[in-house]
Amino acid sequence: MQQKLQKVRGTRDLFGDEARAFRAIDSRFAEIAKIYDFQEMETPIFESTQVFQRTLGEQSDIVNKEMYTFIDRSGDSLTLRPEGTASVARAAIEHGLLREPPLKLFYSGPMFRHERPQKGRYRQFRQFGIELIGVDRPLADIEVLNFAWDFFVSFNMQSKVQLEINSIGDRASREGFKQELVRYLQKYQKDLSEDSQKRLQTNPLRILDSKEATDQKITESAPQFGDFLNDESKSFFARVLNGLEKLNIPYVLNPRLVRGLDYYNHTVFEFTTTELGSQNAVLSGGRYNNLIEEMGGPKTPAVGWASGMDRLVLMLEAPPLTGAMVAVIATDEGGEGEALLLLSELRKQGIPSQPIYSGNVSKQLKKADKRGCTHVVLIGDKETQNKTFLLKDLKAGSQLELNKNQLFQSLQDQLA
Ligand code: HAM
């Protein structure tokens, strides 16, 4: 017997309500992007492995254990993109787009990470993201956060999410902090979780956002970023927070927020929710002033975020199916040509309409009702000769013989 074919673990088939919710989210993001003057960029879903390897951090979880990396038939090492920022930076450098900042880009599409699948965490997932490139002022951080907030408000989700924000300062501040943190954690080395013991050597900052209770107890009294920020970093962060207050965007300071990617500095943030269990980040990002230069481009500050659309879908009700639909039924062979023409004209006018593909007339009427049609147009020999149409209102149970103008007028009025 043939083995049943199934989707790969951690991937999802989208259809029905979820597919509609996805479409609604994606369109809303794109609408807001337009209002904020962000332009779309689409990069390939695979890149040279190098695009991600150095930029995201050799010791980051993504690079260490989650990338889908493979050698292709030309012998090149390629990686399915685990995120969008490095790809956008690569493309901006490659196409010389950085000469006239600011560059304001958005993207939407699938990302791939070999993580342990669970609710809200998949191996192929969709992100919508924005990058505001070339502006070093806090205004840019505020703008991208305002965009995110507008999105949540537009779906009336503002009470379901919380903006957590932190500053990890510039590189100098971070190095000072790192040393102090390692000194502190070394005292408790034996009590740290196995993962955190390893991270103490490779990526100590990540211990701060460990989900293990033992680690959390230890890090509760660990040194805090805020105490190590130099004056410049402190004042930058204060201006970001002032902007949020001015705009009435609520936030909580989270001194342990460090983020899992290496390219960040200064502002880092996450919109979290209590509705999804442990996979609680629905939108996250921050400032990355060194990434573009490290990738071989000119020194260019930038800030952005990405949102996990699969997680948003779990929190949103799907928009209702578009209600009104017109079914066009030819009651005999003589009506078939007219029915075809009518369908084509209805669709040109933007009136959702469909044929019913099989069955006698009474079966077709039943099927039209089942498919959610509110109106049926019947056309047979008689109507063709008279140049008329029989319009049935399925809800009211009424019917009218109309000429073409009257038919369109009537449908426009009733379906508007
Ligand atoms: P990230 O935090 O790795 O950041 O991912 C952003 C968002 O993608 C997360 O907040 C989450 O909603 C979603 N996400 C991540 N992994 C998964 C998964 N396995 N399944 C479902 N959803 C997931 C970035 O990717 C950065 N590139 C964001 C950024 C843009 N920073 C600056 N610009």
Tab-separated table of C-alpha atoms and ligand atoms in Angstrom:
chain	number	residue	atom	x	y	z
A	1	MET	CA	0.000	0.000	0.000
A	2	GLN	CA	1.187	3.481	-0.767
A	3	GLN	CA	2.250	5.569	2.210
A	4	LYS	CA	-0.111	8.450	2.970
A	5	LEU	CA	1.556	11.734	2.058
A	6	GLN	CA	1.529	14.318	4.823
A	7	LYS	CA	2.854	17.801	5.372
A	8	VAL	CA	6.257	18.103	6.974
A	9	ARG	CA	6.346	18.564	10.762
A	10	GLY	CA	6.180	22.210	11.734
A	11	THR	CA	4.543	23.345	8.475
A	12	ARG	CA	0.919	24.293	7.988
A	13	ASP	CA	-1.738	24.170	5.303
A	14	LEU	CA	-3.821	27.320	5.362
A	15	PHE	CA	-7.414	27.302	4.191
A	16	GLY	CA	-10.898	28.440	5.190
A	17	ASP	CA	-11.097	30.853	8.119
A	18	GLU	CA	-7.359	30.905	8.717
A	19	ALA	CA	-6.553	31.699	5.109
A	20	ARG	CA	-9.039	34.579	5.192
A	21	ALA	CA	-7.630	35.893	8.457
A	22	PHE	CA	-4.139	35.758	6.954
A	23	ARG	CA	-5.220	37.710	3.919
A	24	ALA	CA	-6.910	40.324	6.118
A	25	ILE	CA	-3.795	40.758	8.260
A	26	ASP	CA	-1.470	40.973	5.292
A	27	SER	CA	-3.677	43.552	3.545
A	28	ARG	CA	-3.988	45.659	6.686
A	29	PHE	CA	-0.221	45.734	7.138
A	30	ALA	CA	0.221	46.769	3.520
A	31	GLU	CA	-2.410	49.517	3.886
A	32	ILE	CA	-0.684	50.977	6.923
A	33	ALA	CA	2.665	50.698	5.140
A	34	LYS	CA	1.242	52.879	2.396
A	35	ILE	CA	0.025	55.483	4.880
A	36	TYR	CA	3.510	55.570	6.445
A	37	ASP	CA	5.175	55.633	3.015
A	38	PHE	CA	6.971	52.291	3.222
A	39	GLN	CA	7.657	50.577	-0.115
A	40	GLU	CA	7.547	46.848	-0.712
A	41	MET	CA	10.676	44.787	-1.175
A	42	GLU	CA	10.657	41.103	-1.974
A	43	THR	CA	13.855	39.151	-1.566
A	44	PRO	CA	14.411	35.476	-2.471
A	45	ILE	CA	13.484	32.866	0.121
A	46	PHE	CA	16.989	31.452	-0.073
A	47	GLU	CA	20.299	33.289	0.134
A	48	SER	CA	23.975	32.411	0.373
A	49	THR	CA	24.459	31.017	3.859
A	50	GLN	CA	26.908	33.838	4.604
A	51	VAL	CA	24.120	36.419	4.488
A	52	PHE	CA	22.818	35.000	7.767
A	53	GLN	CA	25.771	33.263	9.335
A	54	ARG	CA	27.801	36.225	10.449
A	55	THR	CA	25.061	38.816	10.678
A	56	LEU	CA	22.686	37.010	13.029
A	57	GLY	CA	25.551	35.898	15.269
A	58	GLU	CA	27.584	32.699	15.036
A	59	GLN	CA	26.477	31.836	18.558
A	60	SER	CA	22.814	32.689	18.134
A	61	ASP	CA	20.287	29.841	18.338
A	62	ILE	CA	19.172	30.534	14.799
A	63	VAL	CA	22.613	30.096	13.260
A	64	ASN	CA	23.705	27.363	15.629
A	65	LYS	CA	20.830	24.989	15.348
A	66	GLU	CA	17.867	26.288	13.406
A	67	MET	CA	18.911	27.153	9.870
A	68	TYR	CA	17.784	25.096	6.887
A	69	THR	CA	21.138	25.024	5.157
A	70	PHE	CA	21.933	22.837	2.184
A	71	ILE	CA	24.435	22.438	-0.622
A	72	ASP	CA	22.753	22.906	-3.971
A	73	ARG	CA	23.610	21.150	-7.208
A	74	SER	CA	26.271	23.754	-8.011
A	75	GLY	CA	28.011	23.028	-4.722
A	76	ASP	CA	27.005	26.362	-3.123
A	77	SER	CA	25.920	26.593	0.494
A	78	LEU	CA	22.435	28.096	0.607
A	79	THR	CA	20.044	28.782	3.461
A	80	LEU	CA	16.272	29.181	3.535
A	81	ARG	CA	15.878	32.610	5.094
A	82	PRO	CA	15.227	32.435	8.842
A	83	GLU	CA	14.325	36.155	8.956
A	84	GLY	CA	14.096	39.157	6.656
A	85	THR	CA	16.386	41.893	7.961
A	86	ALA	CA	19.710	40.473	6.744
A	87	SER	CA	18.227	39.806	3.297
A	88	VAL	CA	16.845	43.344	3.040
A	89	ALA	CA	20.216	44.775	4.094
A	90	ARG	CA	21.989	42.597	1.519
A	91	ALA	CA	19.614	43.758	-1.212
A	92	ALA	CA	19.838	47.439	-0.227
A	93	ILE	CA	23.643	47.298	-0.424
A	94	GLU	CA	23.655	45.284	-3.641
A	95	HIS	CA	21.327	47.684	-5.469
A	96	GLY	CA	22.940	50.879	-4.156
A	97	LEU	CA	19.718	51.920	-2.422
A	98	LEU	CA	21.508	53.470	0.517
A	99	ARG	CA	22.699	56.574	-1.305
A	100	GLU	CA	19.527	58.506	-0.614
A	101	PRO	CA	18.284	57.749	2.856
A	102	PRO	CA	15.820	57.249	4.345
A	103	LEU	CA	14.950	53.908	2.855
A	104	LYS	CA	11.610	52.675	4.129
A	105	LEU	CA	10.831	49.093	3.190
A	106	PHE	CA	8.292	46.439	4.054
A	107	TYR	CA	8.165	42.749	3.249
A	108	SER	CA	5.916	39.810	3.826
A	109	GLY	CA	6.563	36.147	3.295
A	110	PRO	CA	7.621	32.783	4.638
A	111	MET	CA	10.628	32.287	6.935
A	112	PHE	CA	12.172	28.977	7.996
A	113	ARG	CA	13.600	27.877	11.330
A	114	HIS	CA	14.144	24.329	12.519
A	115	GLU	CA	12.634	24.896	15.954
A	116	ARG	CA	10.644	22.456	18.071
A	117	PRO	CA	7.097	22.906	16.763
A	118	GLN	CA	4.329	23.869	19.169
A	119	LYS	CA	1.329	26.186	19.208
A	120	GLY	CA	2.454	29.439	17.608
A	121	ARG	CA	5.880	28.094	16.673
A	122	TYR	CA	6.395	26.553	13.277
A	123	ARG	CA	9.266	25.606	11.016
A	124	GLN	CA	7.785	27.539	8.149
A	125	PHE	CA	6.034	30.672	9.360
A	126	ARG	CA	5.085	34.006	7.865
A	127	GLN	CA	6.441	37.371	8.837
A	128	PHE	CA	5.389	40.849	7.921
A	129	GLY	CA	8.266	43.243	8.578
A	130	ILE	CA	9.361	46.842	8.124
A	131	GLU	CA	12.829	48.414	8.059
A	132	LEU	CA	13.483	52.144	8.362
A	133	ILE	CA	17.035	52.522	7.130
A	134	GLY	CA	19.338	55.535	7.260
A	135	VAL	CA	17.934	57.512	10.214
A	136	ASP	CA	19.842	57.708	13.485
A	137	ARG	CA	17.292	59.811	15.368
A	138	PRO	CA	14.905	58.363	17.970
A	139	LEU	CA	12.104	59.619	15.742
A	140	ALA	CA	12.659	56.551	13.550
A	141	ASP	CA	12.262	54.159	16.503
A	142	ILE	CA	9.083	55.987	17.495
A	143	GLU	CA	7.739	55.841	13.942
A	144	VAL	CA	8.157	52.078	13.606
A	145	LEU	CA	6.559	51.532	17.009
A	146	ASN	CA	3.699	53.840	16.093
A	147	PHE	CA	3.150	51.784	12.928
A	148	ALA	CA	2.960	48.580	14.984
A	149	TRP	CA	0.585	50.183	17.461
A	150	ASP	CA	-1.681	51.448	14.656
A	151	PHE	CA	-1.849	47.913	13.342
A	152	PHE	CA	-2.998	46.473	16.668
A	153	VAL	CA	-5.500	49.291	17.167
A	154	SER	CA	-6.906	48.751	13.678
A	155	PHE	CA	-7.850	45.191	14.696
A	156	ASN	CA	-8.950	46.331	18.138
A	157	MET	CA	-6.203	44.170	19.639
A	158	GLN	CA	-4.549	46.857	21.738
A	159	SER	CA	-5.756	45.370	25.016
A	160	LYS	CA	-4.433	41.934	24.037
A	161	VAL	CA	-0.823	43.033	23.538
A	162	GLN	CA	1.790	44.721	25.637
A	163	LEU	CA	4.807	46.604	24.366
A	164	GLU	CA	7.923	45.583	26.289
A	165	ILE	CA	10.934	47.744	25.625
A	166	ASN	CA	14.566	47.999	26.668
A	167	SER	CA	17.797	49.604	25.590
A	168	ILE	CA	20.883	47.464	25.206
A	169	GLY	CA	22.908	50.592	24.452
A	170	ASP	CA	25.782	50.948	22.056
A	171	ARG	CA	28.566	48.426	21.688
A	172	ALA	CA	30.751	49.987	24.391
A	173	SER	CA	27.922	49.956	26.935
A	174	ARG	CA	27.085	46.379	26.054
A	175	GLU	CA	30.629	45.077	26.438
A	176	GLY	CA	30.857	46.646	29.902
A	177	PHE	CA	27.572	45.068	30.872
A	178	LYS	CA	28.481	41.689	29.444
A	179	GLN	CA	31.648	41.465	31.522
A	180	GLU	CA	29.786	42.359	34.682
A	181	LEU	CA	27.008	39.885	33.924
A	182	VAL	CA	29.456	37.032	33.317
A	183	ARG	CA	31.244	37.852	36.572
A	184	TYR	CA	27.918	37.662	38.401
A	185	LEU	CA	26.680	34.490	36.694
A	186	GLN	CA	29.945	32.629	37.217
A	187	LYS	CA	29.168	32.627	40.933
A	188	TYR	CA	26.054	30.545	40.193
A	189	GLN	CA	27.424	28.530	37.307
A	190	LYS	CA	26.601	25.123	38.795
A	191	ASP	CA	22.948	26.067	39.387
A	192	LEU	CA	22.294	27.348	35.890
A	193	SER	CA	20.404	25.174	33.401
A	194	GLU	CA	22.521	23.110	31.038
A	195	ASP	CA	21.771	25.452	28.129
A	196	SER	CA	22.663	28.515	30.145
A	197	GLN	CA	25.922	26.962	31.303
A	198	LYS	CA	26.886	26.669	27.661
A	199	ARG	CA	25.684	30.178	26.935
A	200	LEU	CA	27.867	31.549	29.681
A	201	GLN	CA	30.803	30.863	27.356
A	202	THR	CA	29.149	31.662	24.042
A	203	ASN	CA	26.259	34.117	24.417
A	204	PRO	CA	25.804	35.201	28.052
A	205	LEU	CA	23.216	37.907	27.331
A	206	ARG	CA	20.721	35.269	26.233
A	207	ILE	CA	20.706	33.817	29.752
A	208	LEU	CA	18.673	36.871	30.730
A	209	ASP	CA	15.699	35.748	28.688
A	210	SER	CA	15.930	32.062	29.587
A	211	LYS	CA	12.539	30.489	30.257
A	212	GLU	CA	13.978	28.071	32.878
A	213	ALA	CA	12.788	28.832	36.407
A	214	THR	CA	16.229	28.133	37.923
A	215	ASP	CA	17.869	30.598	35.538
A	216	GLN	CA	15.203	33.197	36.147
A	217	LYS	CA	15.731	33.035	39.883
A	218	ILE	CA	19.435	33.663	39.414
A	219	THR	CA	19.026	36.464	36.907
A	220	GLU	CA	16.484	38.275	39.085
A	221	SER	CA	19.284	39.933	40.996
A	222	ALA	CA	21.734	40.105	38.087
A	223	PRO	CA	23.184	43.470	37.036
A	224	GLN	CA	20.851	45.428	34.745
A	225	PHE	CA	21.530	46.979	31.381
A	226	GLY	CA	20.262	50.357	32.506
A	227	ASP	CA	23.159	50.752	34.940
A	228	PHE	CA	25.713	50.321	32.175
A	229	LEU	CA	24.334	52.597	29.513
A	230	ASN	CA	26.560	55.564	28.754
A	231	ASP	CA	25.029	59.052	28.664
A	232	GLU	CA	24.462	59.010	24.944
A	233	SER	CA	22.601	55.693	25.055
A	234	LYS	CA	20.570	56.828	28.051
A	235	SER	CA	19.478	60.042	26.410
A	236	PHE	CA	18.620	58.239	23.150
A	237	PHE	CA	16.395	55.814	25.020
A	238	ALA	CA	14.736	58.566	27.040
A	239	ARG	CA	13.779	60.338	23.811
A	240	VAL	CA	12.230	57.159	22.420
A	241	LEU	CA	10.178	56.703	25.583
A	242	ASN	CA	9.120	60.370	25.567
A	243	GLY	CA	7.824	59.943	22.044
A	244	LEU	CA	5.776	56.908	23.053
A	245	GLU	CA	4.307	58.843	25.958
A	246	LYS	CA	3.460	61.769	23.713
A	247	LEU	CA	1.584	59.381	21.412
A	248	ASN	CA	-0.099	57.562	24.296
A	249	ILE	CA	1.414	54.248	23.327
A	250	PRO	CA	1.577	52.225	26.544
A	251	TYR	CA	4.794	50.308	27.289
A	252	VAL	CA	6.538	48.488	30.091
A	253	LEU	CA	10.252	48.602	30.629
A	254	ASN	CA	11.745	45.113	30.555
A	255	PRO	CA	15.408	45.293	31.592
A	256	ARG	CA	15.890	41.607	30.686
A	257	LEU	CA	14.799	41.968	27.104
A	258	VAL	CA	17.871	41.180	25.011
A	259	ARG	CA	16.566	39.542	21.766
A	260	GLY	CA	18.016	36.489	20.089
A	261	LEU	CA	19.847	38.108	17.195
A	262	ASP	CA	23.264	39.692	17.437
A	263	TYR	CA	22.756	42.732	15.266
A	264	TYR	CA	20.823	44.892	17.724
A	265	ASN	CA	21.876	47.934	19.687
A	266	HIS	CA	20.013	50.682	21.567
A	267	THR	CA	16.253	50.129	21.392
A	268	VAL	CA	14.900	46.565	21.484
A	269	PHE	CA	11.229	45.719	21.875
A	270	GLU	CA	8.587	43.023	21.716
A	271	PHE	CA	4.823	43.156	21.648
A	272	THR	CA	3.783	40.196	23.768
A	273	THR	CA	0.432	38.627	24.520
A	274	THR	CA	-0.940	36.356	27.213
A	275	GLU	CA	-3.194	34.611	24.711
A	276	LEU	CA	-0.722	32.241	23.110
A	277	GLY	CA	1.050	30.398	25.895
A	278	SER	CA	4.821	30.336	25.781
A	279	GLN	CA	5.134	31.644	22.206
A	280	ASN	CA	4.056	35.054	23.373
A	281	ALA	CA	5.890	37.486	21.062
A	282	VAL	CA	3.703	38.659	18.204
A	283	LEU	CA	5.915	41.451	16.883
A	284	SER	CA	9.509	42.207	17.720
A	285	GLY	CA	12.508	44.144	16.590
A	286	GLY	CA	14.858	46.967	17.396
A	287	ARG	CA	17.644	49.172	16.213
A	288	TYR	CA	20.638	47.806	14.317
A	289	ASN	CA	23.154	50.548	13.567
A	290	ASN	CA	26.105	48.346	12.610
A	291	LEU	CA	24.608	45.557	10.529
A	292	ILE	CA	24.801	47.246	7.148
A	293	GLU	CA	28.392	48.339	7.611
A	294	GLU	CA	29.345	44.868	8.830
A	295	MET	CA	27.827	43.444	5.665
A	296	GLY	CA	30.093	45.620	3.518
A	297	GLY	CA	27.811	48.616	3.023
A	298	PRO	CA	28.257	52.234	4.109
A	299	LYS	CA	27.796	53.063	7.791
A	300	THR	CA	24.006	53.195	8.016
A	301	PRO	CA	21.803	53.243	11.109
A	302	ALA	CA	18.483	51.394	10.923
A	303	VAL	CA	15.543	50.200	12.951
A	304	GLY	CA	12.693	47.792	12.226
A	305	TRP	CA	10.551	44.902	13.328
A	306	ALA	CA	8.827	41.786	12.125
A	307	SER	CA	5.560	40.246	13.177
A	308	GLY	CA	4.736	36.534	13.230
A	309	MET	CA	1.531	36.404	11.256
A	310	ASP	CA	0.761	32.797	12.243
A	311	ARG	CA	0.539	33.989	15.828
A	312	LEU	CA	-1.719	36.910	14.933
A	313	VAL	CA	-4.030	34.536	13.074
A	314	LEU	CA	-4.462	32.501	16.254
A	315	MET	CA	-5.659	35.650	18.018
A	316	LEU	CA	-7.996	37.015	15.384
A	317	GLU	CA	-11.428	36.050	14.193
A	318	ALA	CA	-11.607	35.517	10.457
A	319	PRO	CA	-13.546	38.145	8.554
A	320	PRO	CA	-16.935	36.798	7.433
A	321	LEU	CA	-17.262	35.219	4.002
A	322	THR	CA	-18.316	37.815	1.464
A	323	GLY	CA	-22.068	37.381	1.779
A	324	ALA	CA	-23.943	38.254	-1.348
A	325	MET	CA	-23.389	36.042	-4.345
A	326	VAL	CA	-25.344	35.712	-7.537
A	327	ALA	CA	-25.785	32.318	-9.174
A	328	VAL	CA	-26.482	32.238	-12.895
A	329	ILE	CA	-28.404	29.198	-14.122
A	330	ALA	CA	-29.267	28.293	-17.720
A	331	THR	CA	-32.588	26.502	-17.561
A	332	ASP	CA	-32.088	24.924	-20.981
A	333	GLU	CA	-29.453	24.737	-23.701
A	334	GLY	CA	-30.781	27.863	-25.389
A	335	GLY	CA	-29.888	29.910	-22.302
A	336	GLU	CA	-26.285	28.709	-21.969
A	337	GLY	CA	-24.679	31.322	-24.196
A	338	GLU	CA	-26.536	34.201	-22.492
A	339	ALA	CA	-25.666	32.778	-19.067
A	340	LEU	CA	-21.974	32.821	-19.977
A	341	LEU	CA	-22.182	36.403	-21.192
A	342	LEU	CA	-24.102	37.526	-18.117
A	343	LEU	CA	-21.574	35.953	-15.732
A	344	SER	CA	-18.769	37.712	-17.510
A	345	GLU	CA	-20.568	41.081	-17.334
A	346	LEU	CA	-21.511	40.680	-13.675
A	347	ARG	CA	-17.888	40.003	-12.795
A	348	LYS	CA	-16.700	42.998	-14.804
A	349	GLN	CA	-19.057	45.106	-12.693
A	350	GLY	CA	-17.515	43.603	-9.554
A	351	ILE	CA	-20.632	41.633	-8.607
A	352	PRO	CA	-19.523	38.286	-7.092
A	353	SER	CA	-21.188	35.601	-9.165
A	354	GLN	CA	-20.869	31.961	-10.126
A	355	PRO	CA	-22.409	29.262	-12.294
A	356	ILE	CA	-23.740	26.090	-10.700
A	357	TYR	CA	-21.925	23.270	-12.374
A	358	SER	CA	-24.349	20.337	-12.361
A	359	GLY	CA	-27.855	19.051	-11.674
A	360	ASN	CA	-31.309	19.867	-13.017
A	361	VAL	CA	-32.749	23.327	-12.368
A	362	SER	CA	-34.285	22.519	-8.975
A	363	LYS	CA	-31.046	20.837	-7.802
A	364	GLN	CA	-29.085	23.848	-9.042
A	365	LEU	CA	-31.309	26.191	-7.049
A	366	LYS	CA	-30.687	24.146	-3.905
A	367	LYS	CA	-26.945	24.134	-4.536
A	368	ALA	CA	-26.939	27.906	-5.051
A	369	ASP	CA	-28.611	28.327	-1.663
A	370	LYS	CA	-26.116	25.961	-0.041
A	371	ARG	CA	-23.186	27.910	-1.462
A	372	GLY	CA	-24.491	31.055	0.194
A	373	CYS	CA	-25.945	32.747	-2.896
A	374	THR	CA	-28.611	35.316	-2.128
A	375	HIS	CA	-29.833	35.734	-5.713
A	376	VAL	CA	-30.222	33.533	-8.765
A	377	VAL	CA	-30.628	34.637	-12.355
A	378	LEU	CA	-32.423	32.088	-14.547
A	379	ILE	CA	-32.068	32.185	-18.325
A	380	GLY	CA	-33.750	29.864	-20.810
A	381	ASP	CA	-35.007	29.930	-24.398
A	382	LYS	CA	-37.898	32.189	-23.490
A	383	GLU	CA	-35.776	34.777	-21.734
A	384	THR	CA	-33.202	34.704	-24.506
A	385	GLN	CA	-35.891	35.451	-27.064
A	386	ASN	CA	-37.465	38.201	-24.939
A	387	LYS	CA	-34.031	39.585	-23.992
A	388	THR	CA	-35.025	39.288	-20.332
A	389	PHE	CA	-33.744	37.621	-17.176
A	390	LEU	CA	-35.583	35.977	-14.315
A	391	LEU	CA	-34.192	37.284	-11.027
A	392	LYS	CA	-34.970	35.196	-7.957
A	393	ASP	CA	-34.381	36.512	-4.459
A	394	LEU	CA	-33.716	33.340	-2.475
A	395	LYS	CA	-34.343	34.898	0.915
A	396	ALA	CA	-37.573	36.691	0.021
A	397	GLY	CA	-38.711	33.846	-2.256
A	398	SER	CA	-39.803	36.412	-4.877
A	399	GLN	CA	-38.987	36.596	-8.575
A	400	LEU	CA	-39.083	39.281	-11.260
A	401	GLU	CA	-38.651	39.290	-15.042
A	402	LEU	CA	-36.308	42.149	-15.906
A	403	ASN	CA	-34.413	43.538	-18.865
A	404	LYS	CA	-30.660	43.815	-18.615
A	405	ASN	CA	-30.538	47.390	-17.323
A	406	GLN	CA	-33.162	46.666	-14.712
A	407	LEU	CA	-31.353	43.494	-13.669
A	408	PHE	CA	-28.068	45.270	-13.083
A	409	GLN	CA	-29.756	48.151	-11.325
A	410	SER	CA	-31.648	45.795	-9.066
A	411	LEU	CA	-28.555	43.734	-8.185
A	412	GLN	CA	-26.425	46.830	-7.587
A	413	ASP	CA	-29.108	48.215	-5.250
A	414	GLN	CA	-29.623	45.000	-3.347
A	415	LEU	CA	-26.002	43.916	-3.034
A	416	ALA	CA	-24.532	47.303	-2.195
B	1	HAM	P1	12.366	37.628	15.583
B	1	HAM	O1	12.036	38.032	16.968
B	1	HAM	O2	13.289	36.487	15.419
B	1	HAM	O3	12.928	38.905	14.851
B	1	HAM	O4	11.026	37.298	14.826
B	1	HAM	C1	9.993	38.258	14.718
B	1	HAM	C2	8.645	37.624	14.985
B	1	HAM	O5	8.460	36.479	14.156
B	1	HAM	C3	8.464	37.090	16.402
B	1	HAM	O6	8.047	38.103	17.275
B	1	HAM	C4	7.378	36.052	16.206
B	1	HAM	O7	6.110	36.696	16.218
B	1	HAM	C5	7.642	35.531	14.808
B	1	HAM	N1	8.315	34.219	14.850
B	1	HAM	C6	9.617	33.964	15.058
B	1	HAM	N2	9.866	32.639	15.002
B	1	HAM	C7	8.683	32.040	14.750
B	1	HAM	C8	8.262	30.682	14.568
B	1	HAM	N3	9.133	29.661	14.618
B	1	HAM	N4	6.956	30.426	14.332
B	1	HAM	C9	6.060	31.446	14.256
B	1	HAM	N5	6.406	32.746	14.404
B	1	HAM	C10	7.686	33.039	14.651
B	1	HAM	C11	13.289	38.944	13.541
B	1	HAM	O8	13.050	38.073	12.758
B	1	HAM	C12	13.925	40.267	13.127
B	1	HAM	N6	14.317	40.163	11.710
B	1	HAM	C13	12.975	41.419	13.358
B	1	HAM	C14	13.540	42.733	12.955
B	1	HAM	C15	13.290	43.411	11.829
B	1	HAM	N7	14.433	43.423	13.637
B	1	HAM	C16	14.738	44.526	12.973
B	1	HAM	N8	14.060	44.525	11.868
